PDB file of C-alpha atoms in Angstrom:
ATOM      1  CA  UNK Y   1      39.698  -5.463  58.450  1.00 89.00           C
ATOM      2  CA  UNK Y   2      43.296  -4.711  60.005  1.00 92.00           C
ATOM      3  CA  UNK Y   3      45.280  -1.972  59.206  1.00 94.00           C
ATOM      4  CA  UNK Y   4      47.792  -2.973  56.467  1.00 95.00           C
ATOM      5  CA  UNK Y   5      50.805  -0.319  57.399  1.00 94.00           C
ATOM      6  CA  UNK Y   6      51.175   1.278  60.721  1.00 94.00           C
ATOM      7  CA  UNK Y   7      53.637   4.258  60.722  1.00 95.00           C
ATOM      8  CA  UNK Y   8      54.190   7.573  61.816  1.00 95.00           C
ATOM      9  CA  UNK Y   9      52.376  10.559  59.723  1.00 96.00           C
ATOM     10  CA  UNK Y  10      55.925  11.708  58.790  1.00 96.00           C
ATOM     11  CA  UNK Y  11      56.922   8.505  57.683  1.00 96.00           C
ATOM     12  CA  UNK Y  12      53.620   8.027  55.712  1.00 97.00           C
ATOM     13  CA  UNK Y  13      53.988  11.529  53.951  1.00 97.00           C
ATOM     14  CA  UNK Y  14      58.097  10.854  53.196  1.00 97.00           C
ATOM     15  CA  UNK Y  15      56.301   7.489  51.891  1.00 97.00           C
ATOM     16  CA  UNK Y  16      53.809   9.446  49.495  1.00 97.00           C
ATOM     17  CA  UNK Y  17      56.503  12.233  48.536  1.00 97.00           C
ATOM     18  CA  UNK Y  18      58.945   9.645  47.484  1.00 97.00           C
ATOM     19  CA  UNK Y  19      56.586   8.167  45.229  1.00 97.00           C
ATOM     20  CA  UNK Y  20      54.776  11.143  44.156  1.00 97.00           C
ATOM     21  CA  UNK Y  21      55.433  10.888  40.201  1.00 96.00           C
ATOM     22  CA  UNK Y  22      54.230   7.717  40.376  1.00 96.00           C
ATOM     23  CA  UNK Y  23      50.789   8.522  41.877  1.00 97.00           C
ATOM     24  CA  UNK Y  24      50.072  11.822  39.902  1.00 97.00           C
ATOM     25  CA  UNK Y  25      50.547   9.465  36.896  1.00 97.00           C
ATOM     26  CA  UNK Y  26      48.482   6.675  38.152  1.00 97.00           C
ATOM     27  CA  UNK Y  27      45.574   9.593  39.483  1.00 97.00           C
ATOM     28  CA  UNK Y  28      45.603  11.101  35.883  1.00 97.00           C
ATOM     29  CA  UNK Y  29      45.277   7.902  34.120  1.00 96.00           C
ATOM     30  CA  UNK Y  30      42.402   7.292  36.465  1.00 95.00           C
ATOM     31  CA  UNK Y  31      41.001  10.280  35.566  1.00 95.00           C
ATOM     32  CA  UNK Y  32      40.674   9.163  32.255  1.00 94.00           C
ATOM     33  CA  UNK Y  33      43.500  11.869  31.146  1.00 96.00           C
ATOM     34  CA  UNK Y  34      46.105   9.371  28.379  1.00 95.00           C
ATOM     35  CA  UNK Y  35      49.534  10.718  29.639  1.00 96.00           C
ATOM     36  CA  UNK Y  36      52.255   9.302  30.037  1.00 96.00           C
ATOM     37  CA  UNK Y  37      54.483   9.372  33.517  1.00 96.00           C
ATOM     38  CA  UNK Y  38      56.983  12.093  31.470  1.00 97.00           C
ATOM     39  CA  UNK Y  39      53.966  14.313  31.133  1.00 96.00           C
ATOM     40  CA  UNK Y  40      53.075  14.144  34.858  1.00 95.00           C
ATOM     41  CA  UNK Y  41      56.935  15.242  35.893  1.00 95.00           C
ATOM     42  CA  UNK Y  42      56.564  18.403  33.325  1.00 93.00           C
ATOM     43  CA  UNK Y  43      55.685  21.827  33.804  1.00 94.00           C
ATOM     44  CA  UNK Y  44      51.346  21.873  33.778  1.00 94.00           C
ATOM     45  CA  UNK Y  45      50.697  23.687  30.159  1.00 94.00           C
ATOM     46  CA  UNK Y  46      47.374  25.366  31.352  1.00 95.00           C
ATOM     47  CA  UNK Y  47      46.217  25.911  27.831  1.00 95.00           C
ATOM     48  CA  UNK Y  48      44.945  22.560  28.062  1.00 96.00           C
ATOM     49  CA  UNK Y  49      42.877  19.762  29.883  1.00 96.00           C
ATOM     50  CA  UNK Y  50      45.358  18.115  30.721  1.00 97.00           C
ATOM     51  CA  UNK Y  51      47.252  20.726  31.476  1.00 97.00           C
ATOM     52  CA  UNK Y  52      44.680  22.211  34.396  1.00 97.00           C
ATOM     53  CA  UNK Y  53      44.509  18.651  35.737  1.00 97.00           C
ATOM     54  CA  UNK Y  54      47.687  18.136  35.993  1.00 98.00           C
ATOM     55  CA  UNK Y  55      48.433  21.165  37.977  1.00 98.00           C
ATOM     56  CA  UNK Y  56      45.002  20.649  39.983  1.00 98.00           C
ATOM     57  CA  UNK Y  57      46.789  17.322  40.906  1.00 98.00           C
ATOM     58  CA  UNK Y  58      50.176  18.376  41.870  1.00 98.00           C
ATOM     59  CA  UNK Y  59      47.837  21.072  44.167  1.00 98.00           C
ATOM     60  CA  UNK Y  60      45.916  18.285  45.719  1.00 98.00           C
ATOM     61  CA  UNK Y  61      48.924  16.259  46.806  1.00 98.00           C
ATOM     62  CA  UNK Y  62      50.243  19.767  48.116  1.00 98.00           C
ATOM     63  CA  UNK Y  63      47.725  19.834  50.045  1.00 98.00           C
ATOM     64  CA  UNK Y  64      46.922  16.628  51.545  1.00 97.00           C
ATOM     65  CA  UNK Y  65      50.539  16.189  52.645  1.00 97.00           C
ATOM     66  CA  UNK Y  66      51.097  19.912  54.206  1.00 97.00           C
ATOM     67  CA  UNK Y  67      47.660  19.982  56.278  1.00 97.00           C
ATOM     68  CA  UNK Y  68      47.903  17.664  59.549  1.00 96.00           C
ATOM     69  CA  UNK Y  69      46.332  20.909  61.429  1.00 96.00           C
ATOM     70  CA  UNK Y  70      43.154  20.451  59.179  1.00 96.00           C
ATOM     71  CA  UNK Y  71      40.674  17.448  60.313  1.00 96.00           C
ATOM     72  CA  UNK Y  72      39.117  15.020  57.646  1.00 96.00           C
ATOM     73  CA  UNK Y  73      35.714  16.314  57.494  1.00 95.00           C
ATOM     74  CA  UNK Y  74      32.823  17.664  55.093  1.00 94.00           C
ATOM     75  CA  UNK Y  75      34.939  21.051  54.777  1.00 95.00           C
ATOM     76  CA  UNK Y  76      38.654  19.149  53.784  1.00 97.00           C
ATOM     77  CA  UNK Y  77      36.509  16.939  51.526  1.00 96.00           C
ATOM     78  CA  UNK Y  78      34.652  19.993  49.640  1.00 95.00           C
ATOM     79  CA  UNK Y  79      38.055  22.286  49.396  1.00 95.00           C
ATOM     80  CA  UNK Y  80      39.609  19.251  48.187  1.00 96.00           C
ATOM     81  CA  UNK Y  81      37.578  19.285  45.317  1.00 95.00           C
ATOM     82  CA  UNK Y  82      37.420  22.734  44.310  1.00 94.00           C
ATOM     83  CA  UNK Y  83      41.147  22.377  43.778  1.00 96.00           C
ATOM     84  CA  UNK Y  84      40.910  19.140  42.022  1.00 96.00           C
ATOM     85  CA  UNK Y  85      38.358  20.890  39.281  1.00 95.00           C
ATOM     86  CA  UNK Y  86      39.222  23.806  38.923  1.00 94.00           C
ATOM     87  CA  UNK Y  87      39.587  25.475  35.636  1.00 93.00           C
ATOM     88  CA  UNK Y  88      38.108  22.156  34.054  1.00 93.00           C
ATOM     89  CA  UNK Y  89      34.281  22.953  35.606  1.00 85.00           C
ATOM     90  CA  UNK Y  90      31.929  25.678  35.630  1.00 81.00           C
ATOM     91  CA  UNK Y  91      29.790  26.152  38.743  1.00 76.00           C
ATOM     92  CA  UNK Y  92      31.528  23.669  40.777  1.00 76.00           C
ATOM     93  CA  UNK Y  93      29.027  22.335  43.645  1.00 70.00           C
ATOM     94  CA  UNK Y  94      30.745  22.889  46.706  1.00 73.00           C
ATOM     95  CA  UNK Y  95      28.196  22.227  48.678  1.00 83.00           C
ATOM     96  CA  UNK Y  96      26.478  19.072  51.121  1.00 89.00           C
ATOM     97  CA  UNK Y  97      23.687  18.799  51.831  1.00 90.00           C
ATOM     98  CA  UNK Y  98      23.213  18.669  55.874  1.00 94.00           C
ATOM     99  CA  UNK Y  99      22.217  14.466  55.889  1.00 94.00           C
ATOM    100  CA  UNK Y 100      25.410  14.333  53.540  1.00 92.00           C
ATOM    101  CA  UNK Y 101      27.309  16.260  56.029  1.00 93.00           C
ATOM    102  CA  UNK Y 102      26.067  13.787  58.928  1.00 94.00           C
ATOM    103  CA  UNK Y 103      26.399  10.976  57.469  1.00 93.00           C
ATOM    104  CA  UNK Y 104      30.184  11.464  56.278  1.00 93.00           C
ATOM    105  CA  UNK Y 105      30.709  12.358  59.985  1.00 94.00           C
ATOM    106  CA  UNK Y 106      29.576   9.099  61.165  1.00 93.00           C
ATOM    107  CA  UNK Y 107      31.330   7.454  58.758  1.00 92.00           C
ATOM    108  CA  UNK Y 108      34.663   8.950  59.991  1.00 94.00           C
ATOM    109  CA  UNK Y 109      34.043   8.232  63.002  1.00 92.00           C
ATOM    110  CA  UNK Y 110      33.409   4.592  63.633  1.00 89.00           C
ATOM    111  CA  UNK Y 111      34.692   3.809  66.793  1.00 88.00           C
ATOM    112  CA  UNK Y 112      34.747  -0.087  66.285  1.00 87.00           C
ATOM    113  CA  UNK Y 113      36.769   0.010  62.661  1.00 94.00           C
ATOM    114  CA  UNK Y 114      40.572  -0.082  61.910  1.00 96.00           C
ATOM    115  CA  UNK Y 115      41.516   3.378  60.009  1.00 96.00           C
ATOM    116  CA  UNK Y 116      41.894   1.731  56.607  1.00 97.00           C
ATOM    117  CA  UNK Y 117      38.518   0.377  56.605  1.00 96.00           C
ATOM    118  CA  UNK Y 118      37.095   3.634  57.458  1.00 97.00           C
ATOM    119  CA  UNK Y 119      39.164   5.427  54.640  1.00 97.00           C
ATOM    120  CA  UNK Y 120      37.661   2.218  52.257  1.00 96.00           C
ATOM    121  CA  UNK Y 121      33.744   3.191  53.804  1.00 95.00           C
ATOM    122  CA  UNK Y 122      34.170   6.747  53.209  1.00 96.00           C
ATOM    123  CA  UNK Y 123      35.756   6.449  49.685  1.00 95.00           C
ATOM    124  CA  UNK Y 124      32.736   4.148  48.782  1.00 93.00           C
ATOM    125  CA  UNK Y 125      30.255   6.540  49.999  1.00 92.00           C
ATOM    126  CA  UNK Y 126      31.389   9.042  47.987  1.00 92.00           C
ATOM    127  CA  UNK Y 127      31.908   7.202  45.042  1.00 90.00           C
ATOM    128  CA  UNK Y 128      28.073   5.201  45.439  1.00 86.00           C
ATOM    129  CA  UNK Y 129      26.329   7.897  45.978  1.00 85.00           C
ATOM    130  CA  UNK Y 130      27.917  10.886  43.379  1.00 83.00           C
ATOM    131  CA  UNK Y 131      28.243  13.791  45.706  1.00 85.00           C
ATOM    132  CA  UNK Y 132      29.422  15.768  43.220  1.00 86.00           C
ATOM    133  CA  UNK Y 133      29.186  15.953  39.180  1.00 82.00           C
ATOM    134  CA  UNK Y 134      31.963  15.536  38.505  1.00 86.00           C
ATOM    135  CA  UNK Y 135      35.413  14.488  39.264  1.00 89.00           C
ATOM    136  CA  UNK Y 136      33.972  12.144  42.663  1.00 90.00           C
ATOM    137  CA  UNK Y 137      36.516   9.656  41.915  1.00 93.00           C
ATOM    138  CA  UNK Y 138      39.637  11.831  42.464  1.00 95.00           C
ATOM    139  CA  UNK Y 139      38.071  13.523  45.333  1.00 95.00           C
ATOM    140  CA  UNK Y 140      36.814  10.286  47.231  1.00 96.00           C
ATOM    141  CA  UNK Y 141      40.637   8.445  46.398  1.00 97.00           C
ATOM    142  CA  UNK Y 142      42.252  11.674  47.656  1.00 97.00           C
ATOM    143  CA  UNK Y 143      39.762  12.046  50.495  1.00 98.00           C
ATOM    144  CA  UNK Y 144      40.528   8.575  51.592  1.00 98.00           C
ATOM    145  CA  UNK Y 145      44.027   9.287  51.654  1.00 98.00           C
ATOM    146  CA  UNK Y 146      43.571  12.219  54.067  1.00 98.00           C
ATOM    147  CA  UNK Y 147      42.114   9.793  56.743  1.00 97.00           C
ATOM    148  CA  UNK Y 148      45.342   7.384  55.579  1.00 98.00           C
ATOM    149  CA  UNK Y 149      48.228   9.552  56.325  1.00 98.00           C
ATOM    150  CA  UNK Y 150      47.063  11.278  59.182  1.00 97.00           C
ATOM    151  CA  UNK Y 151      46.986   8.091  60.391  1.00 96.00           C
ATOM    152  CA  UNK Y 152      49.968   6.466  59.151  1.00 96.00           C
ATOM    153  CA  UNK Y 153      47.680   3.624  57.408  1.00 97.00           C
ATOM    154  CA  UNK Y 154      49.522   3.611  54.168  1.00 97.00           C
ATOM    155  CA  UNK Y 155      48.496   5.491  50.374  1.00 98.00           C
ATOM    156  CA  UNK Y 156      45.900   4.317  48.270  1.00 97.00           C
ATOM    157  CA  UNK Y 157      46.353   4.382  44.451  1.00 96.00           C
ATOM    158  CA  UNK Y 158      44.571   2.594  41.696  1.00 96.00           C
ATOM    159  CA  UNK Y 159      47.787   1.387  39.691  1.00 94.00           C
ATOM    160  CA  UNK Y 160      46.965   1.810  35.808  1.00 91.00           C
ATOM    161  CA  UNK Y 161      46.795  -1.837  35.489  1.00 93.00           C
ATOM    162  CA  UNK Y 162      43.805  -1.900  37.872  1.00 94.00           C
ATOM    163  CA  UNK Y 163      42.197   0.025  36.199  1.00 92.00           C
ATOM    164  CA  UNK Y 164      39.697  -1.880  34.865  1.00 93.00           C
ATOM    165  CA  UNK Y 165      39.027  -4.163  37.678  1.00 92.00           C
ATOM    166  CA  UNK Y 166      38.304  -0.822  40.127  1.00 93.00           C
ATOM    167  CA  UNK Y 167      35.778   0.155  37.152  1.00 91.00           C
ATOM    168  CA  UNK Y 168      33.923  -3.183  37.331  1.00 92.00           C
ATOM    169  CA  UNK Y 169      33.939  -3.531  40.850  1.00 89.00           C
ATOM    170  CA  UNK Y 170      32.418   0.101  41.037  1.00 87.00           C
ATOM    171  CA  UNK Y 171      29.829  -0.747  39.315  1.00 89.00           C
ATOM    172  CA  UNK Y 172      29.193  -3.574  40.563  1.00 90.00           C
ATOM    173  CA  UNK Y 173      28.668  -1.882  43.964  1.00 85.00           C
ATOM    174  CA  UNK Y 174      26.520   0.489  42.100  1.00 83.00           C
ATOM    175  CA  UNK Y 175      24.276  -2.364  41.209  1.00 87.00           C
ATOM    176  CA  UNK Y 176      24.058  -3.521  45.239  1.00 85.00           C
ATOM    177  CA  UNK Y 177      26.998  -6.070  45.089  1.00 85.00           C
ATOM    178  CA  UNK Y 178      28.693  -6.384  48.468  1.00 88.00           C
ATOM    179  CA  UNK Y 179      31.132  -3.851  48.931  1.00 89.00           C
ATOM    180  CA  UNK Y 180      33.371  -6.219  50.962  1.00 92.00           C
ATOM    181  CA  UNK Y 181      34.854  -8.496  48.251  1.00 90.00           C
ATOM    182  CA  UNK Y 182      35.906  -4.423  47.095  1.00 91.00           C
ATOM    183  CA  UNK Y 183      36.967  -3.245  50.176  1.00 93.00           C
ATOM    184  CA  UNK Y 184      39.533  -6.973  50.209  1.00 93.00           C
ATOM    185  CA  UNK Y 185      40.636  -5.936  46.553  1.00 94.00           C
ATOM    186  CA  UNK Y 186      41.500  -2.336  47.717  1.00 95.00           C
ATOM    187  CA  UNK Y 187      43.308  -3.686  50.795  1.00 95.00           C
ATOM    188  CA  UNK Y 188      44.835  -6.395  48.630  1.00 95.00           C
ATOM    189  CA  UNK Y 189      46.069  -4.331  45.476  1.00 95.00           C
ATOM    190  CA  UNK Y 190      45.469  -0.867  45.951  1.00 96.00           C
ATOM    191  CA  UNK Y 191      47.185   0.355  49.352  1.00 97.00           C
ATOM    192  CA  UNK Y 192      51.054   0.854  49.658  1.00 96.00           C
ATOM    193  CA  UNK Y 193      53.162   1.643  52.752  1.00 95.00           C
ATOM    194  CA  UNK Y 194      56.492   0.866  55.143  1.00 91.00           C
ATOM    195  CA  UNK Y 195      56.413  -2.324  56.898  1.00 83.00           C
ATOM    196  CA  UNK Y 196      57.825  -1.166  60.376  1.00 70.00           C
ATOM    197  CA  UNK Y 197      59.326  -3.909  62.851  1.00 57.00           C
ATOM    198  CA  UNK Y 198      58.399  -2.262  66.332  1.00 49.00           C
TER     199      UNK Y 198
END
């Protein structure tokens, strides 16, 4: 599998930032939170659910966008989640255990794969095997993306239309389908960038 985009980190974050409202939306819907793209440009009301998620979101993105110093690893992944849950979990597991930890690293680090199919691999390990309980989907997605700017590979984003398919195909994997008629779909549907002429 090829990389789909190739651009700079700073185009790839102007990419994500410019589109922003649009992928809080499409991350909340995919949460399973039924708000509208209005809600998502409002002021979080932290009185409820939605509220909390919505400003865990907007966090997230912060995050992932203002932290090229910080590498993609077990650490990013587990921070990343804290902020992603919290206020809507009690005793958030924020830990790995250390064959977890391993394996993630290897799966970062294939030398022999483009950087889109290693953000795919990682994303379906974390998704497969439920490192956390709950809230693995919007960790693994945002996870992926970390590996996906920093290496100007494009954004991925479920769009709300997708929805459905991404569920089925998910559990389809779950069931010991291939994951590489997913991994096509992702490529296919769910990844946006720049097209740069060089």
């Amino acid at each position: 599998m090829l990389n789909k985009y190739t651009m700079s980190r700073t185009q790839n974050v102007l990419f994500v930032k410019n589109n922003l409202d649009r992928y809080i939306y499409e991350s909340m819907r995919l949460a399973r939170y039924d708000v509208t793209p209005e809600f998502c440009k409002e002021e979080p009301d932290l009185s409820t659910e939605e509220g909390k998620a919505l400003r865990n979101f907007k966090k997230t993105y912060k995050f992932l966008l203002e932290t090229p110093d910080l590498e993609a690893d077990y650490s990013y992944l587990l921070d990343m989640h804290w902020i992603l849950m919290d206020g809507l979990m009690d005793n958030i597991n924020n830990e790995l255990t250390e064959e977890q930890v391993e394996y993630l690293y290897k799966m970062i680090n294939q030398p022999a794969k483009a950087n889109t199919e290693i953000a795919i691999d990682v994303m379906l390990y974390i998704l497969d095997k439920k490192l956390f309980k709950d809230g693995d989907v919007r960790a693994a997605i945002l996870f992926a993306n970390k590996i996906m700017i920093e290496n100007g590979c494009g954004f991925i984003s479920i769009p709300d239309s997708k929805d459905q398919y991404f569920r089925n195909f998910l559990k389809e994997i779950r069931n010991g389908a291939d994951p590489n008629d997913f991994k096509n779909w992702i490529l296919k549907y769910c990844i946006k960038g720049i097209k740069n002429d060089y």
